[in-house]
Short mmCIF file of C-alpha atoms in Angstrom, two decimals:
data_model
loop_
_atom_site.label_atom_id
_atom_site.label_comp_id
_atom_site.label_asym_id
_atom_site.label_seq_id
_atom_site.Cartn_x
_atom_site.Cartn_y
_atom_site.Cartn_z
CA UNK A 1 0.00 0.00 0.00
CA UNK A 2 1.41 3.25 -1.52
CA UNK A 3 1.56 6.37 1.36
CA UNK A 4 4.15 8.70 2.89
CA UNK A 5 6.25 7.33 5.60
CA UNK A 6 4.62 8.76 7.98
CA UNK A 7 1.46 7.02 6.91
CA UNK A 8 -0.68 10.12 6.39
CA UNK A 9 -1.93 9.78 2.87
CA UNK A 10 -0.63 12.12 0.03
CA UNK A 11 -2.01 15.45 -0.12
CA UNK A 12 -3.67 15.89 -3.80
CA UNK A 13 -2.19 19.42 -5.48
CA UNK A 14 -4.74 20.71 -7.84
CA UNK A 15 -3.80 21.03 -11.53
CA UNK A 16 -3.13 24.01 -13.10
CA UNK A 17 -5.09 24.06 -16.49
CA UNK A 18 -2.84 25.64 -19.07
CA UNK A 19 -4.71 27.72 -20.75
CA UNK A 20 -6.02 28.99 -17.68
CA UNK A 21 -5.99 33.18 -17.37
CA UNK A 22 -3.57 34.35 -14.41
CA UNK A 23 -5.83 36.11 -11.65
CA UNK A 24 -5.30 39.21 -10.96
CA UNK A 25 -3.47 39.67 -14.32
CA UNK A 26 -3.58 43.50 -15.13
CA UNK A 27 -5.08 44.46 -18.74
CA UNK A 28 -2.01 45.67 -20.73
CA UNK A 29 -3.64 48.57 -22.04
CA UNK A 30 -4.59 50.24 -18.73
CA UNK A 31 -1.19 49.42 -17.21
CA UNK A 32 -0.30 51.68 -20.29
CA UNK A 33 -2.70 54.45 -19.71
CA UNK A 34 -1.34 54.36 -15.71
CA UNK A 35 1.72 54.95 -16.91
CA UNK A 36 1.16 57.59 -19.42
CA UNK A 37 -1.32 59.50 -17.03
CA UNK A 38 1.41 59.31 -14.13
CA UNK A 39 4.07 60.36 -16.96
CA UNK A 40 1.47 63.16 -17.98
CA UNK A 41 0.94 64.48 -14.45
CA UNK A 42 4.37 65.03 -13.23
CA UNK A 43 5.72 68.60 -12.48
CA UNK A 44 8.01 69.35 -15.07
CA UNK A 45 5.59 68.02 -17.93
CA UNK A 46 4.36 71.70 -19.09
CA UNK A 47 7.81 73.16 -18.73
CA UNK A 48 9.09 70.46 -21.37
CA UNK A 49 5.92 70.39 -23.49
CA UNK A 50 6.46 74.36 -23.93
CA UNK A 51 10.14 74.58 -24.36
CA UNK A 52 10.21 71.02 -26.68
CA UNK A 53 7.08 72.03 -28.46
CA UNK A 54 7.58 75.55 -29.44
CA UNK A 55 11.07 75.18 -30.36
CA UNK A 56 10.09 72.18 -32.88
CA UNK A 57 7.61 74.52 -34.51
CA UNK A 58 10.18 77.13 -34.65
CA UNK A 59 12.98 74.78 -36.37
CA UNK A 60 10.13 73.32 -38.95
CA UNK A 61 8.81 76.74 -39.68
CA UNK A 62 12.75 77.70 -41.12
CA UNK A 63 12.90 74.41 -42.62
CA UNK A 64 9.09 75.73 -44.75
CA UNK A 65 10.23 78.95 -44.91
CA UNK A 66 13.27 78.42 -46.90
CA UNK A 67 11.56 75.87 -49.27
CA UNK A 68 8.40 78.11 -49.71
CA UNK A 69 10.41 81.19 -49.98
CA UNK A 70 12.80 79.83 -52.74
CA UNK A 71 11.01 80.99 -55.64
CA UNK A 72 9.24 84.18 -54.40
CA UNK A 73 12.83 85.23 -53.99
CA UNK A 74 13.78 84.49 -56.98
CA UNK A 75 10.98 86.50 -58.61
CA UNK A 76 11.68 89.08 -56.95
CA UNK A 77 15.34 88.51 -58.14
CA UNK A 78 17.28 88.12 -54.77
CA UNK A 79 18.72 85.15 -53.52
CA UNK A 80 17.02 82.45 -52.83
CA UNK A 81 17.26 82.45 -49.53
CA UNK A 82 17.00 85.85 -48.76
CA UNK A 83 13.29 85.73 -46.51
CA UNK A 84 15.28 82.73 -44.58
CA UNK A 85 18.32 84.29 -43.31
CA UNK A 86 15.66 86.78 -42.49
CA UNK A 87 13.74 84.52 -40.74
CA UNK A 88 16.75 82.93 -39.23
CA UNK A 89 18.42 86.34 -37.80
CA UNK A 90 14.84 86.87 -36.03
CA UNK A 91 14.45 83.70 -34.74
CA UNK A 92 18.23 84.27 -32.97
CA UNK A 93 16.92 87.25 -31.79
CA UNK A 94 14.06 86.06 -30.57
CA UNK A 95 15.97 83.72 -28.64
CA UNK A 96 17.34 85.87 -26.69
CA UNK A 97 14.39 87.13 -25.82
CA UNK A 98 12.51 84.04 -24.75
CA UNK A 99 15.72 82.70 -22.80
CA UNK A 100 15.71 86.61 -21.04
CA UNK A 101 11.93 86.17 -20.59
CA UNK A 102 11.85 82.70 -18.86
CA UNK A 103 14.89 83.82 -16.44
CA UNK A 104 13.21 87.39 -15.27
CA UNK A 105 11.17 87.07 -11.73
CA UNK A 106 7.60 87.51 -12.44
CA UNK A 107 7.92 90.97 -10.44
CA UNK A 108 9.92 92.31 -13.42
CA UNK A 109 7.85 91.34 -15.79
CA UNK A 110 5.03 93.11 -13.88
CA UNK A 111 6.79 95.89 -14.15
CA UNK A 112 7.84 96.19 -17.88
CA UNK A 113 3.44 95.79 -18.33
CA UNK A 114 2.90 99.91 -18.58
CA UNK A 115 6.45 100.26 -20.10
CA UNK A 116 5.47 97.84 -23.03
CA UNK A 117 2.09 99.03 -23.15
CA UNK A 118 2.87 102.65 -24.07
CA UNK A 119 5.65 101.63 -26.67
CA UNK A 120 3.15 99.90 -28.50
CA UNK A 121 0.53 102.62 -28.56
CA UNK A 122 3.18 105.07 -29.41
CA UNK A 123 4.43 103.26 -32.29
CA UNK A 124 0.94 102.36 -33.88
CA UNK A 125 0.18 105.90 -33.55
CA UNK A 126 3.65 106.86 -35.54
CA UNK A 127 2.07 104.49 -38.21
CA UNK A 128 -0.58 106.72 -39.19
CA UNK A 129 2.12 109.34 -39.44
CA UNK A 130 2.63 110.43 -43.13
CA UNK A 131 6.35 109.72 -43.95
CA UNK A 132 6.20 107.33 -41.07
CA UNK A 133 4.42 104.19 -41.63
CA UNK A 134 3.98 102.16 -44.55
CA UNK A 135 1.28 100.12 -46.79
CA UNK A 136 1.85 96.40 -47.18
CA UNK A 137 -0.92 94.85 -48.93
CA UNK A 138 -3.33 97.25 -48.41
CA UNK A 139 -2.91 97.29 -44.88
CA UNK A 140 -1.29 100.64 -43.13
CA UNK A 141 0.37 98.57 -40.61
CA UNK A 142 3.82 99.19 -40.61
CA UNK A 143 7.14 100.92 -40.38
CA UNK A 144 10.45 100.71 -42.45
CA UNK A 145 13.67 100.23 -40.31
CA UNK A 146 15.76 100.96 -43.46
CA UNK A 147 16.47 98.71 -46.17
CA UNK A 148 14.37 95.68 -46.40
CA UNK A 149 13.76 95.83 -42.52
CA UNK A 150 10.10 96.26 -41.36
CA UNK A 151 8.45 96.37 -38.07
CA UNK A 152 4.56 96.16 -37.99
CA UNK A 153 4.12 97.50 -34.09
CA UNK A 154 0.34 95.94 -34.10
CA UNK A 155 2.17 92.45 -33.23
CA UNK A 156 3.60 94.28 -29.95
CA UNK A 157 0.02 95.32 -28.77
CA UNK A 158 -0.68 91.99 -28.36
CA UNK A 159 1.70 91.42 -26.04
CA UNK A 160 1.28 94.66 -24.56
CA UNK A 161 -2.33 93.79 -23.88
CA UNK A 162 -1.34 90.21 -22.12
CA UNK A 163 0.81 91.77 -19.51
CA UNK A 164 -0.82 94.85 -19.15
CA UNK A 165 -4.39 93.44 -18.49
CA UNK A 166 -2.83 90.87 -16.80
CA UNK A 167 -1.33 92.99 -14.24
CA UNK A 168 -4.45 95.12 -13.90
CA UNK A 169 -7.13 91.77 -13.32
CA UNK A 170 -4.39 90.47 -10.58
CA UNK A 171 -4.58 94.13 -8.53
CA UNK A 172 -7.94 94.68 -8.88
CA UNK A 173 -8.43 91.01 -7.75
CA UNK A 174 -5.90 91.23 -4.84
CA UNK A 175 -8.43 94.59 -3.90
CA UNK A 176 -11.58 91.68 -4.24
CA UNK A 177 -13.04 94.63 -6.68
CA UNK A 178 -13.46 92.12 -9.62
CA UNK A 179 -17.05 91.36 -7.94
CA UNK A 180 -17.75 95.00 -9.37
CA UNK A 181 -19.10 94.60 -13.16
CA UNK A 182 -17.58 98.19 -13.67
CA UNK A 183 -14.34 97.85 -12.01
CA UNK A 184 -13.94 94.17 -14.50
CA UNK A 185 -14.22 96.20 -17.35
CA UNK A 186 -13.03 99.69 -16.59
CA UNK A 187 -9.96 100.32 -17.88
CA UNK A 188 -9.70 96.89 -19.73
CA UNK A 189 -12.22 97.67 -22.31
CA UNK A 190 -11.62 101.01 -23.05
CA UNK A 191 -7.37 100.61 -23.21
CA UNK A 192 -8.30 97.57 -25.60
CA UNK A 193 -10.80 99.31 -27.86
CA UNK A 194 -8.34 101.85 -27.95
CA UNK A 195 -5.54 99.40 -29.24
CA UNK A 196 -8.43 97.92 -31.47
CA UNK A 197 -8.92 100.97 -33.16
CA UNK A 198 -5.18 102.21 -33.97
CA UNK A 199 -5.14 98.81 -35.30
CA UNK A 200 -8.58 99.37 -37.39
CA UNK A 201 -7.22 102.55 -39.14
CA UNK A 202 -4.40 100.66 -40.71
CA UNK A 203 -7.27 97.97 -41.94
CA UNK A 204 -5.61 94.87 -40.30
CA UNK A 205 -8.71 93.41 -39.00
CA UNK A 206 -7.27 89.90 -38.46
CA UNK A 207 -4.91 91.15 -36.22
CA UNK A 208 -7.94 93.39 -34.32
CA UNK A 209 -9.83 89.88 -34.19
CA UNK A 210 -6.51 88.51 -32.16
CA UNK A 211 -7.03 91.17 -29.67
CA UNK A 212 -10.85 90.61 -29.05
CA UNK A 213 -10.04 87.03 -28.70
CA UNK A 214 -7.32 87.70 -25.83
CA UNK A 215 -9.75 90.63 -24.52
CA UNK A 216 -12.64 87.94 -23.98
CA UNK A 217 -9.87 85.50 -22.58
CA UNK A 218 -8.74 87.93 -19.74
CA UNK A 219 -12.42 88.33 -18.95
CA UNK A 220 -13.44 84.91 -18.98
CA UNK A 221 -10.64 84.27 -16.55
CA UNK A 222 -11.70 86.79 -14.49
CA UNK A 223 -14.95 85.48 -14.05
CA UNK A 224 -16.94 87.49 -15.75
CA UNK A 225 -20.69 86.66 -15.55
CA UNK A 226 -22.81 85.52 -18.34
CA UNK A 227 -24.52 88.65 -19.01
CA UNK A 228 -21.59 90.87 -18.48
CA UNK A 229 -19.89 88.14 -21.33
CA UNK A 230 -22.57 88.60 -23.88
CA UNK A 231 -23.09 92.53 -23.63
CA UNK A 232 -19.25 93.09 -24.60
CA UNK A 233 -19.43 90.17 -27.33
CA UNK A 234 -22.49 91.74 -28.31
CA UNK A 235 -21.35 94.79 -29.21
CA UNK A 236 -17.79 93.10 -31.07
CA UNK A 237 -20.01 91.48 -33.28
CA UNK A 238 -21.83 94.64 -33.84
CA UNK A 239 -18.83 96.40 -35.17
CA UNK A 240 -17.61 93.29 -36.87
CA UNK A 241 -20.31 93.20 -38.66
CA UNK A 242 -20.44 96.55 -39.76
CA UNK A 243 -16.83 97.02 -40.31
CA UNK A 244 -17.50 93.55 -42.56
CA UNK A 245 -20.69 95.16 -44.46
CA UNK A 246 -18.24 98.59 -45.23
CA UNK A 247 -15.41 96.68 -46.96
CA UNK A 248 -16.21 95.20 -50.33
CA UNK A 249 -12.44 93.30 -49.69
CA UNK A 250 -13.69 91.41 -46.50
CA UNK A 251 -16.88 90.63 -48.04
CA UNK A 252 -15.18 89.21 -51.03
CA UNK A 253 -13.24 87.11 -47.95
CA UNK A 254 -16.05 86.10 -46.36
CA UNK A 255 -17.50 85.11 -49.60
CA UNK A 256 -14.99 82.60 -50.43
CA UNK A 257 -15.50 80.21 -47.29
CA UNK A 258 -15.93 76.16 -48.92
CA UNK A 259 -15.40 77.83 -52.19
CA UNK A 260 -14.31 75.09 -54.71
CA UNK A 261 -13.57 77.16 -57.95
CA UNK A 262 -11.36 79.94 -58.15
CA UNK A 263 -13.88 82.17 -59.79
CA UNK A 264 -17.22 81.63 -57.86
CA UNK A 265 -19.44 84.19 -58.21
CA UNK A 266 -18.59 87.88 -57.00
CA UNK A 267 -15.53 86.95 -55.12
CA UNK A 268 -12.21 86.12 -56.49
CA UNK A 269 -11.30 82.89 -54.56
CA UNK A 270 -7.98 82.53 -56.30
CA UNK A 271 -5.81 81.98 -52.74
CA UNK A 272 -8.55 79.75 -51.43
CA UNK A 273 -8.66 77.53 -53.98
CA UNK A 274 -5.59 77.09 -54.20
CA UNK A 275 -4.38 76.35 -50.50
CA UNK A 276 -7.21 73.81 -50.88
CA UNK A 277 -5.32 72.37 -53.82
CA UNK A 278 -2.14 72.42 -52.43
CA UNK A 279 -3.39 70.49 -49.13
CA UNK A 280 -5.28 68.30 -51.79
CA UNK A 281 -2.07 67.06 -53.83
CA UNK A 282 0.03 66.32 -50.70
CA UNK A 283 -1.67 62.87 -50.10
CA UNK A 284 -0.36 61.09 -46.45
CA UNK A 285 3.38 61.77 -46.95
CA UNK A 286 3.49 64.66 -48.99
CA UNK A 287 5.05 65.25 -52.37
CA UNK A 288 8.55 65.85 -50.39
CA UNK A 289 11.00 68.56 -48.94
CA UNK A 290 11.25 71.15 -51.68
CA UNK A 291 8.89 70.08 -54.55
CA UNK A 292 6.01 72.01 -53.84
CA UNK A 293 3.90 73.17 -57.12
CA UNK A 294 1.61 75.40 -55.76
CA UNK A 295 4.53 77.82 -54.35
CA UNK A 296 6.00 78.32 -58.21
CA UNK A 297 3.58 81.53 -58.29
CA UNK A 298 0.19 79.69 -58.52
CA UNK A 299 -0.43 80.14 -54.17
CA UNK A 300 -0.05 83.67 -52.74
CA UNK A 301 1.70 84.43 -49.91
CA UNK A 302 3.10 80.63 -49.67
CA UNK A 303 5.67 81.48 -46.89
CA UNK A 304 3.96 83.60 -44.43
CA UNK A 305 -0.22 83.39 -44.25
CA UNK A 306 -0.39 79.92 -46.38
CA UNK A 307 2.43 78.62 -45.47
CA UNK A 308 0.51 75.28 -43.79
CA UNK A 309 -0.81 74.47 -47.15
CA UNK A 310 2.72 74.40 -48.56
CA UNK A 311 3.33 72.24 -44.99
CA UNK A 312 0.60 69.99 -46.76
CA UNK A 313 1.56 69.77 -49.84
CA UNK A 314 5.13 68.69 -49.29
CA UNK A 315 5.03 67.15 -46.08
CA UNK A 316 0.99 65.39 -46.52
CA UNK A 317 -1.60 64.88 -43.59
CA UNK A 318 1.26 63.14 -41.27
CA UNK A 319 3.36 66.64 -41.48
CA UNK A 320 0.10 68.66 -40.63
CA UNK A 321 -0.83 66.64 -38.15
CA UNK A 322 1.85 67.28 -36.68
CA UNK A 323 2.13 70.83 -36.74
CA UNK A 324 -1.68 70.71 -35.00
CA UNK A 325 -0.30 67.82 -33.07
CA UNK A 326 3.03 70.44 -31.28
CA UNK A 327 0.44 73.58 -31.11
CA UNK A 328 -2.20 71.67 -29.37
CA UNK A 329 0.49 70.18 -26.73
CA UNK A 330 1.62 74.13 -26.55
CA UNK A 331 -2.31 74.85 -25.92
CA UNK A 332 -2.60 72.42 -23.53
CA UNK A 333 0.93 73.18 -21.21
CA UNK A 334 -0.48 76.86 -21.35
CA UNK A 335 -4.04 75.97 -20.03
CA UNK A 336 -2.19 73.83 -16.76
CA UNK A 337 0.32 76.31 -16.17
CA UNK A 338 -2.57 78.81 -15.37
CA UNK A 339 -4.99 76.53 -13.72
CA UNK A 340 -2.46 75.07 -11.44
CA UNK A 341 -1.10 78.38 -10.11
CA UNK A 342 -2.02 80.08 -7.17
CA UNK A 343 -0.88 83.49 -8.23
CA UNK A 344 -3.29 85.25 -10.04
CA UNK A 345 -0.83 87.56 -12.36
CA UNK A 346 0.37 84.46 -13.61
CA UNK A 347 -2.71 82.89 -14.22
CA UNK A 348 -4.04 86.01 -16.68
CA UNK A 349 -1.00 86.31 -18.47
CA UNK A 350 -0.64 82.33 -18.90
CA UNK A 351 -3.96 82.14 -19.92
CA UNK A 352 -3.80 85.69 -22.24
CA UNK A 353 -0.87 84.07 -24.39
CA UNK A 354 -2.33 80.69 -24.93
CA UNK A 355 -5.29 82.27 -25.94
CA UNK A 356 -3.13 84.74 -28.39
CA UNK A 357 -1.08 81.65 -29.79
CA UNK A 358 -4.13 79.12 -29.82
CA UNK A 359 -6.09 81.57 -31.46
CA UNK A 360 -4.76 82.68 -33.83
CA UNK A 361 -3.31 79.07 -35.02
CA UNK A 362 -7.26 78.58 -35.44
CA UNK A 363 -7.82 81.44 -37.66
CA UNK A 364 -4.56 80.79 -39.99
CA UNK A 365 -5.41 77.15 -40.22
CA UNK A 366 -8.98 77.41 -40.84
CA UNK A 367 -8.74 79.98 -43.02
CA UNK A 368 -6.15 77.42 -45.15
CA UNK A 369 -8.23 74.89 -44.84
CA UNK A 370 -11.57 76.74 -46.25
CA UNK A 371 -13.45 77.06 -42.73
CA UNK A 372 -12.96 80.74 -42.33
CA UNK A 373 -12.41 83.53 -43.92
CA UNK A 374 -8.70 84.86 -44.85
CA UNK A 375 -7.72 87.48 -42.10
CA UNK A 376 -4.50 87.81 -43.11
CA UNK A 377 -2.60 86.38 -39.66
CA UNK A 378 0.41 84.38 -39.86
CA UNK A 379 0.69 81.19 -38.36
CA UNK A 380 2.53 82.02 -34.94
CA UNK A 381 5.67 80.93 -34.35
CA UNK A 382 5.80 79.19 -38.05
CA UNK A 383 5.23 81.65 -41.05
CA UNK A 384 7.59 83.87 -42.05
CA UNK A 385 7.90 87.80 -40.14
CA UNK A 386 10.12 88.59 -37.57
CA UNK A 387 7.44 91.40 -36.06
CA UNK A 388 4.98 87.88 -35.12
CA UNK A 389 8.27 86.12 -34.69
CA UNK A 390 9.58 88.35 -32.19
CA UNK A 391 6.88 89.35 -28.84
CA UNK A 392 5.49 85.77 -29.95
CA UNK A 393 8.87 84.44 -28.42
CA UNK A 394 8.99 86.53 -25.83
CA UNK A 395 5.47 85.19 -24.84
CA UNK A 396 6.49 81.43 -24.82
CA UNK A 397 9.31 82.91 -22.45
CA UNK A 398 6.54 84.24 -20.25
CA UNK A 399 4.95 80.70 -20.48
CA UNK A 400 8.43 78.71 -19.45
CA UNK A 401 9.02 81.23 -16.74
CA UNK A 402 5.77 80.43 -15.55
CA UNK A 403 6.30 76.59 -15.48
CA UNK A 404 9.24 76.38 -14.35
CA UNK A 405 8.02 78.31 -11.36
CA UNK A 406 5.73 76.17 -10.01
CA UNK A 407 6.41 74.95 -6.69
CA UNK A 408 6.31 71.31 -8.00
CA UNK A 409 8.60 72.20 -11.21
CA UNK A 410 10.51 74.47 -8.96
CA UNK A 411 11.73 71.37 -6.45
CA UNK A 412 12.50 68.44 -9.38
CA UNK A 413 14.32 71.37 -10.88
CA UNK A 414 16.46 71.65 -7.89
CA UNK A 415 16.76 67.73 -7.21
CA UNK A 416 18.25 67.66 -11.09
CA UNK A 417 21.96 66.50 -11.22
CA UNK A 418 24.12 68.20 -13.53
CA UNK A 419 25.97 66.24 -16.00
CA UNK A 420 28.99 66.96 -14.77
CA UNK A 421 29.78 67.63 -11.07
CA UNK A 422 30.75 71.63 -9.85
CA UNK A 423 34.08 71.91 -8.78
CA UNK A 424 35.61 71.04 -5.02
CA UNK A 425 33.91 72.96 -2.51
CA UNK A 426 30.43 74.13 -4.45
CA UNK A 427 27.98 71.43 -3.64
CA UNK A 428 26.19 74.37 -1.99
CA UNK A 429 24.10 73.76 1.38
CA UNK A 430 23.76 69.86 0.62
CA UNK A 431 27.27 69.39 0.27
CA UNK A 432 29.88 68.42 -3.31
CA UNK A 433 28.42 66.28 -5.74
CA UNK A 434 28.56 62.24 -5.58
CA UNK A 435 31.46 62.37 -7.90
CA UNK A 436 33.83 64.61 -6.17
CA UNK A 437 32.89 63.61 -3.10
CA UNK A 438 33.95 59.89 -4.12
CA UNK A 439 37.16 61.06 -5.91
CA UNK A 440 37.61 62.51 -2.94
CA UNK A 441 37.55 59.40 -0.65
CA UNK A 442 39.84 57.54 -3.60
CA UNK A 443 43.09 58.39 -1.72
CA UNK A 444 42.73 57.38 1.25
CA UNK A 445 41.05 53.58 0.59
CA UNK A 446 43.34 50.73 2.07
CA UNK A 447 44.65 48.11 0.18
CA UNK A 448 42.48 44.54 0.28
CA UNK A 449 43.86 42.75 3.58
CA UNK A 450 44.76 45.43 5.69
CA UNK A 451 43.09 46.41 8.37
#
């Protein structure tokens, strides 16, 4: 008779079937979304999403500039890539500026608010000075620096109007006088109608539609009630409409939305059409780097306000994608940075320059892709100008100055190691780095066996 030695009978281990599922197994995919939504929500995530995102929409914007460029240069006989180096000395420039902007305390840039503010009202007065300013396109925007230098100050007053209205919504809120309907839109309305209208004599009305947007921004973040919200839109749309009915030009724009021909009825649709046909012949991949058709003189304006359909057309849907892909990771780092901080300066002006840059990203793209009517605004950051290029970088140094300061950001920041160690004696308060601290200690270890 079979039995352990001890005579107790076997104990019977259950079989494991084989194709049996392991319990408590965890689904693959939602192990994947924990880790991506733990990846997503750490501290530094907007400060990298701003600095990696903006600067790869600044390095493909020079790479479209130069091949959109090419042969509007040419026509125009200069080199070829004349509007790059352009481009490319603004973007340096501009540089500067964001990496000043993102190292300034937020008290400085408080400060430069009024500063900033009446530079840019002073120069888009001097633009309506005879001598002074210049016509581009119709438009009465802008003034010559000498040579083939331009400034259009109108770009500046949107910056001017994020810092300045964000400095006034954090006092007055800091004085708990935002609960005050007049005191929410006294001075902000009248200071920005008054920037609306320099801007309206020159005839730029996209860029005017770029300041209402960050106007209603400021004042949806202050918490403006629903009435108070539809009176002031109210009375936009008023005078968009009638500044609309008074230009045969914007009609023939607004006329031209879904057109299909580029002779359809009235309007002209020439540029419409053909962004549509650019964006139409660039399949998924694009017709590659450089061999656009629609830029030999058939699409207007192919580097600066339809430069995305040239983006299409060489680069297909997976390069446009990603262009909307980088600006709505830029949207979204700009909307956390001002609705995770507690300081309410930083919350307006965060929120006033995502609204600017999202914005107006909207209106260039939909007006490429036949959704809206041309306004004439480049696509930030992207299209060629180094006026847009310029207080645009400044703003996404506002943006990492802001991220970086959060009090999360601010402490993995300060946990970071260096690559390479400071020299002997600067650890700071926590003492020298690993590595000299260990090369340190290198001298005086004994030799295996003694004691």
């Amino acid at each position: 008779m079979s039995g352990s030695r001890t005579g107790r009978p076997p104990v019977q281990r259950a079989v494991r079937r084989p194709g049996a599922p392991r319990a408590g197994r965890e689904n693959p995919l939602r192990r994947f979304y924990l880790r991506a939504h733990r990846a997503w929500d750490r501290p530094l995530t907007a400060y990298y999403l701003i600095l990696g995102g903006s600067l790869l929409i600044i390095v493909l914007g020079l790479v479209m500039v130069y091949s959109a460029s090419q042969i509007t240069a040419l026509q125009m006989s200069l080199p070829g890539s004349f509007f790059f180096r352009k481009q490319f000395l603004a973007a340096c420039i501009g540089g500067v500026l964001l990496l000043v902007a993102s190292r300034m305390p937020v008290k400085l840039h408080r400060a430069l608010a009024y500063p900033i503010l009446a530079g840019a009202v002073f120069m888009m007065a001097l633009v309506q000075v005879p001598g002074i300013g210049m016509s581009v396109n119709g438009n009465q925007n802008w003034i010559s620096l000498g040579g083939s230098f331009q400034i259009q100050p109108s770009e500046f007053g949107k910056l001017a109007l994020v810092l300045w209205g964000a400095d006034l919504m954090a006092r007055k809120q800091e004085k708990r006088l935002l609960t005050q309907w007049k005191h929410m839109l006294v001075p902000l309305v009248p200071v920005s109608f008054l920037l609306l209208g320099l801007i309206m004599l020159g005839g730029d009305m996209g860029t005017a539609i770029i300041l209402t947007a960050i106007l209603f921004g400021l004042l949806w973040l202050a918490g403006a009630p629903t009435r108070l919200f539809a009176a002031v839109l109210s009375i936009a749309g008023v005078l968009g409409v009638i500044l609309i009915k008074t230009s045969p030009n914007r009609m023939a724009r607004l006329a031209c939305i879904g057109a299909t021909e580029p002779r359809s009825g009235v309007a002209d649709c020439w540029q419409a059409v053909h962004g549509i046909y650019a964006l139409a012949s660039g399949g998924l991949f694009g017709s590659g780097l450089g061999a656009s058709v629609e830029k030999w003189g058939q699409l207007p304006e192919a580097h600066t306000d339809f430069i995305f359909a040239v983006t299409g057309e060489e680069l297909g849907l997976a390069g446009t994608l990603s262009v909307l892909a980088l600006f709505a990771a830029l949207g979204y780092a700009g909307i956390r940075v001002a609705g995770r901080t507690e300081d309410p300066f930083v919350r307006y002006a965060a929120g006033g320059v995502t609204t600017w840059i999202t914005a107006q990203a909207v209106i260039n793209i939909g007006a490429v892709l036949g959704l809206l009517p041309i306004a004439g605004v480049p696509l930030p950051l992207f299209s060629y100008g180094g006026s847009a290029l310029l207080p645009t970088m400044f703003a996404i140094g506002l943006l990492i100055a802001f991220a970086r300061d959060e009090p999360g950001a601010r402490a993995a920041l300060a946990m970071r190691q260096p690559r390479f160690g400071r020299k002997r004696g600067a650890g700071g308060p926590q003492g020298p780095r690993r590595w000299n601290t260990m090369r340190r200690r290198a001298p005086a270890a004994r030799p295996s066996g003694e004691r």
